Amino acid sequence: MKWLPQVFLLIGAAFAPLPARADALPASLDMKWDAGAERGVFHPHQAIQVHRYDARTFILREDLCDTFEAPFMYLLVGRDKALLIDTGDISDAKAAPLADTVLSLLRSVGGAKLPLLVVHTHGHLDHRAGDAQFERLPGIQVVPADLDHVRAFFGFTRWPEGAAQVDLGGRIVDVLPAPGHHPAHLVFYDRDTALVLSGDFLMPGRLLVADAGAYEASAKRVAAFLKDRPVSHVLGGHIEKDREGRLFPWQSTYHPGEGPLALQKEDVLALPVALSRFNGFYSDDGAFVILNPIRDLLAGAAALLMLLATAVYVLLRFVRRRRRLRKS
């Protein structure tokens, strides 16, 4: 009966739970980003910071010391190819080696790196300046960020209605039109992680409005799309708030006590109402800071002209009064 223990071991092994797969790494947003430094202060730093959200999802960020924008980029890896969303604010590969960093995170297949598709949340320079690092590399396709290329590549025939899909192989990413901040803005929904990658459409910072009507309509469409879908986190293009929800000064390169990157599904669902109440210039309801920089600039210019006109009027009255006094 010496064989009985071995039999029981075999039976136990047959019913034991399988070991976790390598790609089942628990998701984590425990990110430690560099706080940067005041301008002119030497601060050793890493140009491209990388956080591994899970085994197939990476969050990358350019450092505040190199660009006050400090934009976030997202790398999603599937079975057949990978997707990079945004390429940051720095084109110089020596200053910010984004392409080398991304390729180092991809596995090799048949002696070559996994094919890579590069897309953008929108076409502002701080989200596409690094395109040049990828354009001549083998196995990489870069989709330009202008509206014509975006519509053609994703097959949007009724822009901004509808949604497109990118199949990475065992991983589907939904692509949603969201103009308002930029005419060709996109929001990405990763079915694998339930992450919403929202660019500058929704983030913990200033929501800059270029077209208020389009922005509100986009917010309603995105909210409707996500209403009955799971959302783990909403990850935007920048962090501009501290842990108390206060904005850092504009173009600040130092973020002490920086707040979290992630917003939640409730923020997506609340955005349409906040945009419907936007006064066209500036509003801050505690959750959203919304402004139209062009209108604010025009309002500031108008105020400056009024001030100058008032000063000229007062000066002319003073000169005329002096003349009258001299004549008398």
Tab-separated table of C-alpha atoms in Angstrom:
chain	number	residue	atom	x	y	z
A	1	MET	CA	0.000	0.000	0.000
A	2	LYS	CA	3.027	2.251	-0.255
A	3	TRP	CA	1.618	3.527	-3.515
A	4	LEU	CA	-1.467	5.090	-1.862
A	5	PRO	CA	0.199	8.408	-0.907
A	6	GLN	CA	1.347	8.892	-4.483
A	7	VAL	CA	-2.193	8.205	-5.764
A	8	PHE	CA	-3.659	10.786	-3.394
A	9	LEU	CA	-1.013	13.308	-4.481
A	10	LEU	CA	-1.879	12.767	-8.142
A	11	ILE	CA	-5.600	13.127	-7.443
A	12	GLY	CA	-4.970	16.314	-5.465
A	13	ALA	CA	-2.822	17.740	-8.228
A	14	ALA	CA	-5.515	17.024	-10.800
A	15	PHE	CA	-8.083	19.093	-8.884
A	16	ALA	CA	-5.738	21.806	-7.646
A	17	PRO	CA	-6.183	25.302	-9.178
A	18	LEU	CA	-3.896	26.052	-12.085
A	19	PRO	CA	-1.043	28.489	-11.425
A	20	ALA	CA	-1.664	32.067	-12.477
A	21	ARG	CA	-0.629	32.900	-16.025
A	22	ALA	CA	2.187	35.370	-16.571
A	23	ASP	CA	-0.236	37.862	-18.145
A	24	ALA	CA	-2.532	37.764	-15.094
A	25	LEU	CA	-0.421	40.286	-13.183
A	26	PRO	CA	-2.776	42.258	-10.885
A	27	ALA	CA	-3.596	45.742	-12.135
A	28	SER	CA	-2.010	48.562	-10.141
A	29	LEU	CA	-2.234	52.342	-10.198
A	30	ASP	CA	0.336	52.705	-7.431
A	31	MET	CA	2.339	55.177	-9.495
A	32	LYS	CA	5.287	57.194	-8.254
A	33	TRP	CA	5.836	60.069	-10.667
A	34	ASP	CA	8.724	62.513	-10.382
A	35	ALA	CA	7.551	65.863	-8.959
A	36	GLY	CA	9.903	67.883	-11.186
A	37	ALA	CA	11.618	71.061	-9.996
A	38	GLU	CA	11.368	74.820	-10.209
A	39	ARG	CA	12.791	76.318	-13.396
A	40	GLY	CA	16.542	76.762	-13.244
A	41	VAL	CA	16.976	74.179	-10.469
A	42	PHE	CA	19.076	71.133	-11.399
A	43	HIS	CA	17.097	67.968	-10.768
A	44	PRO	CA	18.315	64.531	-11.892
A	45	HIS	CA	15.438	62.702	-13.526
A	46	GLN	CA	14.418	60.022	-15.984
A	47	ALA	CA	13.165	61.445	-19.281
A	48	ILE	CA	10.582	58.699	-19.835
A	49	GLN	CA	8.972	57.192	-16.743
A	50	VAL	CA	7.202	53.847	-17.096
A	51	HIS	CA	4.538	52.325	-14.871
A	52	ARG	CA	3.400	48.758	-15.487
A	53	TYR	CA	-0.350	48.756	-14.923
A	54	ASP	CA	-0.537	45.023	-15.616
A	55	ALA	CA	1.433	42.508	-17.676
A	56	ARG	CA	0.147	43.908	-20.992
A	57	THR	CA	-0.571	47.561	-20.186
A	58	PHE	CA	1.983	50.318	-19.633
A	59	ILE	CA	1.597	53.973	-18.649
A	60	LEU	CA	4.436	56.246	-19.780
A	61	ARG	CA	5.101	59.876	-18.916
A	62	GLU	CA	7.571	62.569	-19.962
A	63	ASP	CA	9.187	64.371	-17.057
A	64	LEU	CA	8.114	67.811	-15.828
A	65	CYS	CA	11.714	68.996	-15.961
A	66	ASP	CA	11.790	68.416	-19.727
A	67	THR	CA	8.314	69.727	-20.535
A	68	PHE	CA	5.747	71.386	-18.277
A	69	GLU	CA	3.099	69.458	-20.222
A	70	ALA	CA	4.422	66.156	-18.762
A	71	PRO	CA	2.001	64.211	-20.993
A	72	PHE	CA	0.966	60.605	-20.473
A	73	MET	CA	1.165	57.920	-23.147
A	74	TYR	CA	-0.382	54.457	-23.082
A	75	LEU	CA	0.915	51.167	-24.487
A	76	LEU	CA	-1.568	48.302	-24.868
A	77	VAL	CA	-0.151	44.921	-25.919
A	78	GLY	CA	-2.210	42.234	-27.623
A	79	ARG	CA	-1.397	38.819	-29.008
A	80	ASP	CA	-0.768	40.022	-32.575
A	81	LYS	CA	0.253	43.667	-32.193
A	82	ALA	CA	0.568	46.560	-29.776
A	83	LEU	CA	-1.102	49.964	-29.647
A	84	LEU	CA	0.645	53.171	-28.536
A	85	ILE	CA	-1.679	56.078	-27.772
A	86	ASP	CA	0.120	59.461	-28.080
A	87	THR	CA	3.825	60.182	-28.503
A	88	GLY	CA	4.358	63.124	-26.158
A	89	ASP	CA	5.800	66.611	-26.372
A	90	ILE	CA	9.456	65.912	-27.234
A	91	SER	CA	10.649	64.950	-30.711
A	92	ASP	CA	14.366	64.568	-29.917
A	93	ALA	CA	15.087	60.879	-29.289
A	94	LYS	CA	18.226	61.781	-27.331
A	95	ALA	CA	16.311	64.022	-24.964
A	96	ALA	CA	13.353	61.635	-24.581
A	97	PRO	CA	13.950	58.144	-26.081
A	98	LEU	CA	10.285	57.204	-26.373
A	99	ALA	CA	10.647	54.804	-29.314
A	100	ASP	CA	13.504	52.896	-27.681
A	101	THR	CA	11.564	52.710	-24.423
A	102	VAL	CA	8.409	51.412	-26.099
A	103	LEU	CA	10.275	48.816	-28.157
A	104	SER	CA	12.044	47.579	-25.033
A	105	LEU	CA	8.626	46.759	-23.554
A	106	LEU	CA	7.511	44.680	-26.542
A	107	ARG	CA	8.297	41.008	-26.938
A	108	SER	CA	10.091	39.668	-30.003
A	109	VAL	CA	8.277	37.471	-32.503
A	110	GLY	CA	10.339	35.615	-35.109
A	111	GLY	CA	13.373	37.802	-34.540
A	112	ALA	CA	11.424	41.066	-34.788
A	113	LYS	CA	9.474	43.151	-32.329
A	114	LEU	CA	5.716	42.785	-32.122
A	115	PRO	CA	4.075	45.063	-34.748
A	116	LEU	CA	3.118	48.454	-33.331
A	117	LEU	CA	0.281	50.818	-34.253
A	118	VAL	CA	0.763	54.443	-33.150
A	119	VAL	CA	-2.348	56.609	-32.783
A	120	HIS	CA	-3.284	59.780	-30.887
A	121	THR	CA	-5.983	61.134	-28.642
A	122	HIS	CA	-5.710	64.367	-30.649
A	123	GLY	CA	-3.403	66.455	-32.777
A	124	HIS	CA	-1.992	69.060	-30.384
A	125	LEU	CA	1.790	69.013	-30.532
A	126	ASP	CA	2.291	67.835	-26.939
A	127	HIS	CA	0.584	64.560	-27.936
A	128	ARG	CA	2.295	63.890	-31.272
A	129	ALA	CA	5.763	65.495	-31.224
A	130	GLY	CA	7.416	62.098	-30.813
A	131	ASP	CA	5.933	60.688	-34.033
A	132	ALA	CA	9.199	61.234	-35.894
A	133	GLN	CA	10.922	58.686	-33.649
A	134	PHE	CA	8.646	55.936	-35.022
A	135	GLU	CA	8.000	56.862	-38.636
A	136	ARG	CA	10.994	55.096	-40.210
A	137	LEU	CA	11.153	52.065	-37.953
A	138	PRO	CA	10.170	48.656	-39.391
A	139	GLY	CA	6.934	47.052	-38.254
A	140	ILE	CA	5.438	50.328	-37.055
A	141	GLN	CA	2.475	52.217	-38.503
A	142	VAL	CA	1.856	55.816	-37.449
A	143	VAL	CA	-1.616	57.279	-38.060
A	144	PRO	CA	-1.404	61.079	-38.469
A	145	ALA	CA	-3.560	62.991	-36.003
A	146	ASP	CA	-5.470	65.250	-38.417
A	147	LEU	CA	-9.172	64.673	-39.007
A	148	ASP	CA	-8.892	63.377	-42.586
A	149	HIS	CA	-6.412	60.634	-41.642
A	150	VAL	CA	-8.305	59.733	-38.470
A	151	ARG	CA	-11.615	59.346	-40.326
A	152	ALA	CA	-10.041	57.344	-43.134
A	153	PHE	CA	-7.994	54.985	-40.971
A	154	PHE	CA	-10.735	54.121	-38.476
A	155	GLY	CA	-13.513	54.138	-41.084
A	156	PHE	CA	-15.685	56.872	-39.569
A	157	THR	CA	-18.266	57.629	-42.266
A	158	ARG	CA	-20.609	59.700	-40.077
A	159	TRP	CA	-18.111	61.609	-37.931
A	160	PRO	CA	-18.489	62.263	-35.053
A	161	GLU	CA	-21.130	59.534	-34.739
A	162	GLY	CA	-20.381	55.860	-34.245
A	163	ALA	CA	-17.430	53.938	-32.879
A	164	ALA	CA	-14.546	51.986	-34.375
A	165	GLN	CA	-12.566	49.028	-33.043
A	166	VAL	CA	-8.913	48.068	-33.066
A	167	ASP	CA	-8.218	44.353	-32.688
A	168	LEU	CA	-4.794	43.709	-31.166
A	169	GLY	CA	-5.344	39.951	-31.098
A	170	GLY	CA	-7.362	38.798	-28.104
A	171	ARG	CA	-7.746	42.440	-27.085
A	172	ILE	CA	-10.336	44.852	-28.521
A	173	VAL	CA	-10.067	48.618	-28.114
A	174	ASP	CA	-13.100	50.794	-28.918
A	175	VAL	CA	-12.411	54.178	-30.500
A	176	LEU	CA	-14.898	57.011	-29.862
A	177	PRO	CA	-14.967	60.401	-31.625
A	178	ALA	CA	-14.884	63.233	-29.078
A	179	PRO	CA	-14.303	66.620	-30.760
A	180	GLY	CA	-14.600	69.824	-28.771
A	181	HIS	CA	-11.118	70.237	-27.358
A	182	HIS	CA	-9.675	69.384	-30.789
A	183	PRO	CA	-11.568	68.662	-34.041
A	184	ALA	CA	-10.171	65.106	-34.293
A	185	HIS	CA	-10.128	64.136	-30.620
A	186	LEU	CA	-10.608	60.449	-29.771
A	187	VAL	CA	-11.376	58.563	-26.565
A	188	PHE	CA	-10.263	54.922	-26.263
A	189	TYR	CA	-11.985	52.169	-24.274
A	190	ASP	CA	-9.954	49.028	-23.608
A	191	ARG	CA	-12.292	46.074	-23.111
A	192	ASP	CA	-9.486	44.020	-21.563
A	193	THR	CA	-8.901	46.335	-18.590
A	194	ALA	CA	-12.051	48.528	-18.752
A	195	LEU	CA	-9.717	51.526	-18.872
A	196	VAL	CA	-10.923	54.715	-20.540
A	197	LEU	CA	-8.018	56.628	-22.106
A	198	SER	CA	-9.408	60.119	-22.500
A	199	GLY	CA	-6.524	62.417	-23.476
A	200	ASP	CA	-7.403	66.064	-22.825
A	201	PHE	CA	-11.144	65.414	-23.187
A	202	LEU	CA	-11.339	64.533	-19.476
A	203	MET	CA	-8.442	64.730	-17.011
A	204	PRO	CA	-7.589	66.089	-13.539
A	205	GLY	CA	-6.838	69.581	-14.788
A	206	ARG	CA	-8.047	72.349	-17.060
A	207	LEU	CA	-10.554	71.266	-19.691
A	208	LEU	CA	-9.835	73.615	-22.583
A	209	VAL	CA	-12.827	74.195	-24.835
A	210	ALA	CA	-12.382	75.080	-28.496
A	211	ASP	CA	-15.971	74.294	-29.568
A	212	ALA	CA	-18.449	74.251	-26.674
A	213	GLY	CA	-21.312	72.708	-28.648
A	214	ALA	CA	-19.154	69.899	-30.018
A	215	TYR	CA	-17.618	69.264	-26.586
A	216	GLU	CA	-20.997	68.901	-24.878
A	217	ALA	CA	-22.298	66.631	-27.652
A	218	SER	CA	-19.166	64.476	-27.382
A	219	ALA	CA	-19.549	64.230	-23.619
A	220	LYS	CA	-23.123	62.978	-24.057
A	221	ARG	CA	-22.072	60.346	-26.618
A	222	VAL	CA	-19.151	59.087	-24.537
A	223	ALA	CA	-21.303	58.950	-21.388
A	224	ALA	CA	-23.994	57.013	-23.256
A	225	PHE	CA	-21.422	54.540	-24.591
A	226	LEU	CA	-19.941	53.893	-21.136
A	227	LYS	CA	-23.151	54.007	-19.112
A	228	ASP	CA	-23.746	50.241	-19.156
A	229	ARG	CA	-20.116	49.181	-19.519
A	230	PRO	CA	-17.623	48.524	-16.715
A	231	VAL	CA	-15.060	51.281	-16.169
A	232	SER	CA	-12.060	50.623	-13.946
A	233	HIS	CA	-10.436	54.051	-14.318
A	234	VAL	CA	-10.419	57.082	-16.598
A	235	LEU	CA	-6.844	58.052	-17.468
A	236	GLY	CA	-6.230	61.389	-19.171
A	237	GLY	CA	-3.375	63.221	-20.831
A	238	HIS	CA	-2.038	65.306	-17.941
A	239	ILE	CA	-2.180	65.942	-14.194
A	240	GLU	CA	-2.644	69.612	-13.271
A	241	LYS	CA	-4.059	69.317	-9.745
A	242	ASP	CA	-2.594	68.594	-6.326
A	243	ARG	CA	-4.000	66.142	-3.793
A	244	GLU	CA	-6.430	68.796	-2.495
A	245	GLY	CA	-7.803	69.394	-5.973
A	246	ARG	CA	-6.100	72.770	-6.473
A	247	LEU	CA	-4.637	73.659	-9.841
A	248	PHE	CA	-0.904	74.051	-10.155
A	249	PRO	CA	0.144	77.355	-11.769
A	250	TRP	CA	-0.019	77.288	-15.552
A	251	GLN	CA	3.203	75.917	-17.111
A	252	SER	CA	4.504	74.828	-13.715
A	253	THR	CA	7.466	72.400	-13.858
A	254	TYR	CA	7.147	71.500	-10.175
A	255	HIS	CA	4.224	69.474	-8.823
A	256	PRO	CA	4.707	68.870	-5.091
A	257	GLY	CA	1.874	66.786	-3.680
A	258	GLU	CA	0.578	65.967	-7.134
A	259	GLY	CA	-2.906	64.488	-7.233
A	260	PRO	CA	-3.863	61.151	-8.795
A	261	LEU	CA	-4.115	60.584	-12.525
A	262	ALA	CA	-7.243	58.441	-12.411
A	263	LEU	CA	-10.789	59.756	-12.621
A	264	GLN	CA	-13.846	57.510	-12.402
A	265	LYS	CA	-16.962	56.597	-14.357
A	266	GLU	CA	-18.984	59.077	-12.284
A	267	ASP	CA	-16.830	61.881	-13.700
A	268	VAL	CA	-17.642	60.816	-17.272
A	269	LEU	CA	-21.356	60.727	-16.500
A	270	ALA	CA	-21.231	64.152	-14.800
A	271	LEU	CA	-19.300	65.899	-17.578
A	272	PRO	CA	-22.269	66.626	-19.924
A	273	VAL	CA	-24.099	68.583	-17.215
A	274	ALA	CA	-20.947	70.541	-16.310
A	275	LEU	CA	-20.424	71.479	-19.963
A	276	SER	CA	-24.076	72.485	-20.353
A	277	ARG	CA	-23.546	75.004	-17.518
A	278	PHE	CA	-20.312	76.395	-18.934
A	279	ASN	CA	-20.544	80.174	-19.286
A	280	GLY	CA	-18.286	80.302	-22.337
A	281	PHE	CA	-15.296	81.775	-20.497
A	282	TYR	CA	-14.402	80.079	-17.203
A	283	SER	CA	-16.139	77.878	-14.655
A	284	ASP	CA	-14.946	75.867	-11.648
A	285	ASP	CA	-17.490	73.767	-9.770
A	286	GLY	CA	-14.887	71.881	-7.744
A	287	ALA	CA	-14.975	68.802	-9.957
A	288	PHE	CA	-14.319	70.418	-13.326
A	289	VAL	CA	-12.311	73.477	-14.317
A	290	ILE	CA	-13.555	74.440	-17.777
A	291	LEU	CA	-12.329	77.369	-19.816
A	292	ASN	CA	-12.148	78.705	-23.335
A	293	PRO	CA	-8.581	80.035	-23.698
A	294	ILE	CA	-9.340	81.987	-26.890
A	295	ARG	CA	-12.314	83.769	-25.354
A	296	ASP	CA	-10.352	84.400	-22.176
A	297	LEU	CA	-7.544	85.869	-24.258
A	298	LEU	CA	-9.971	88.054	-26.208
A	299	ALA	CA	-11.667	89.161	-22.990
A	300	GLY	CA	-8.288	90.012	-21.502
A	301	ALA	CA	-7.319	91.953	-24.612
A	302	ALA	CA	-10.627	93.834	-24.536
A	303	ALA	CA	-10.117	94.685	-20.870
A	304	LEU	CA	-6.594	95.909	-21.637
A	305	LEU	CA	-7.886	98.083	-24.489
A	306	MET	CA	-10.551	99.543	-22.207
A	307	LEU	CA	-7.880	100.292	-19.609
A	308	LEU	CA	-5.685	101.969	-22.220
A	309	ALA	CA	-8.631	103.940	-23.564
A	310	THR	CA	-9.495	105.089	-20.053
A	311	ALA	CA	-5.899	106.106	-19.429
A	312	VAL	CA	-5.785	108.080	-22.685
A	313	TYR	CA	-9.103	109.779	-21.836
A	314	VAL	CA	-7.883	110.783	-18.376
A	315	LEU	CA	-4.589	112.045	-19.825
A	316	LEU	CA	-6.370	114.150	-22.473
A	317	ARG	CA	-8.654	115.679	-19.847
A	318	PHE	CA	-5.619	116.503	-17.709
A	319	VAL	CA	-3.823	118.174	-20.654
A	320	ARG	CA	-6.886	120.197	-21.629
A	321	ARG	CA	-7.405	121.332	-18.054
A	322	ARG	CA	-3.770	122.461	-17.812
A	323	ARG	CA	-4.175	124.453	-21.015
A	324	ARG	CA	-7.307	126.163	-19.748
A	325	LEU	CA	-5.560	127.050	-16.487
A	326	ARG	CA	-2.636	128.573	-18.373
A	327	LYS	CA	-4.946	130.688	-20.531
A	328	SER	CA	-6.814	131.954	-17.488
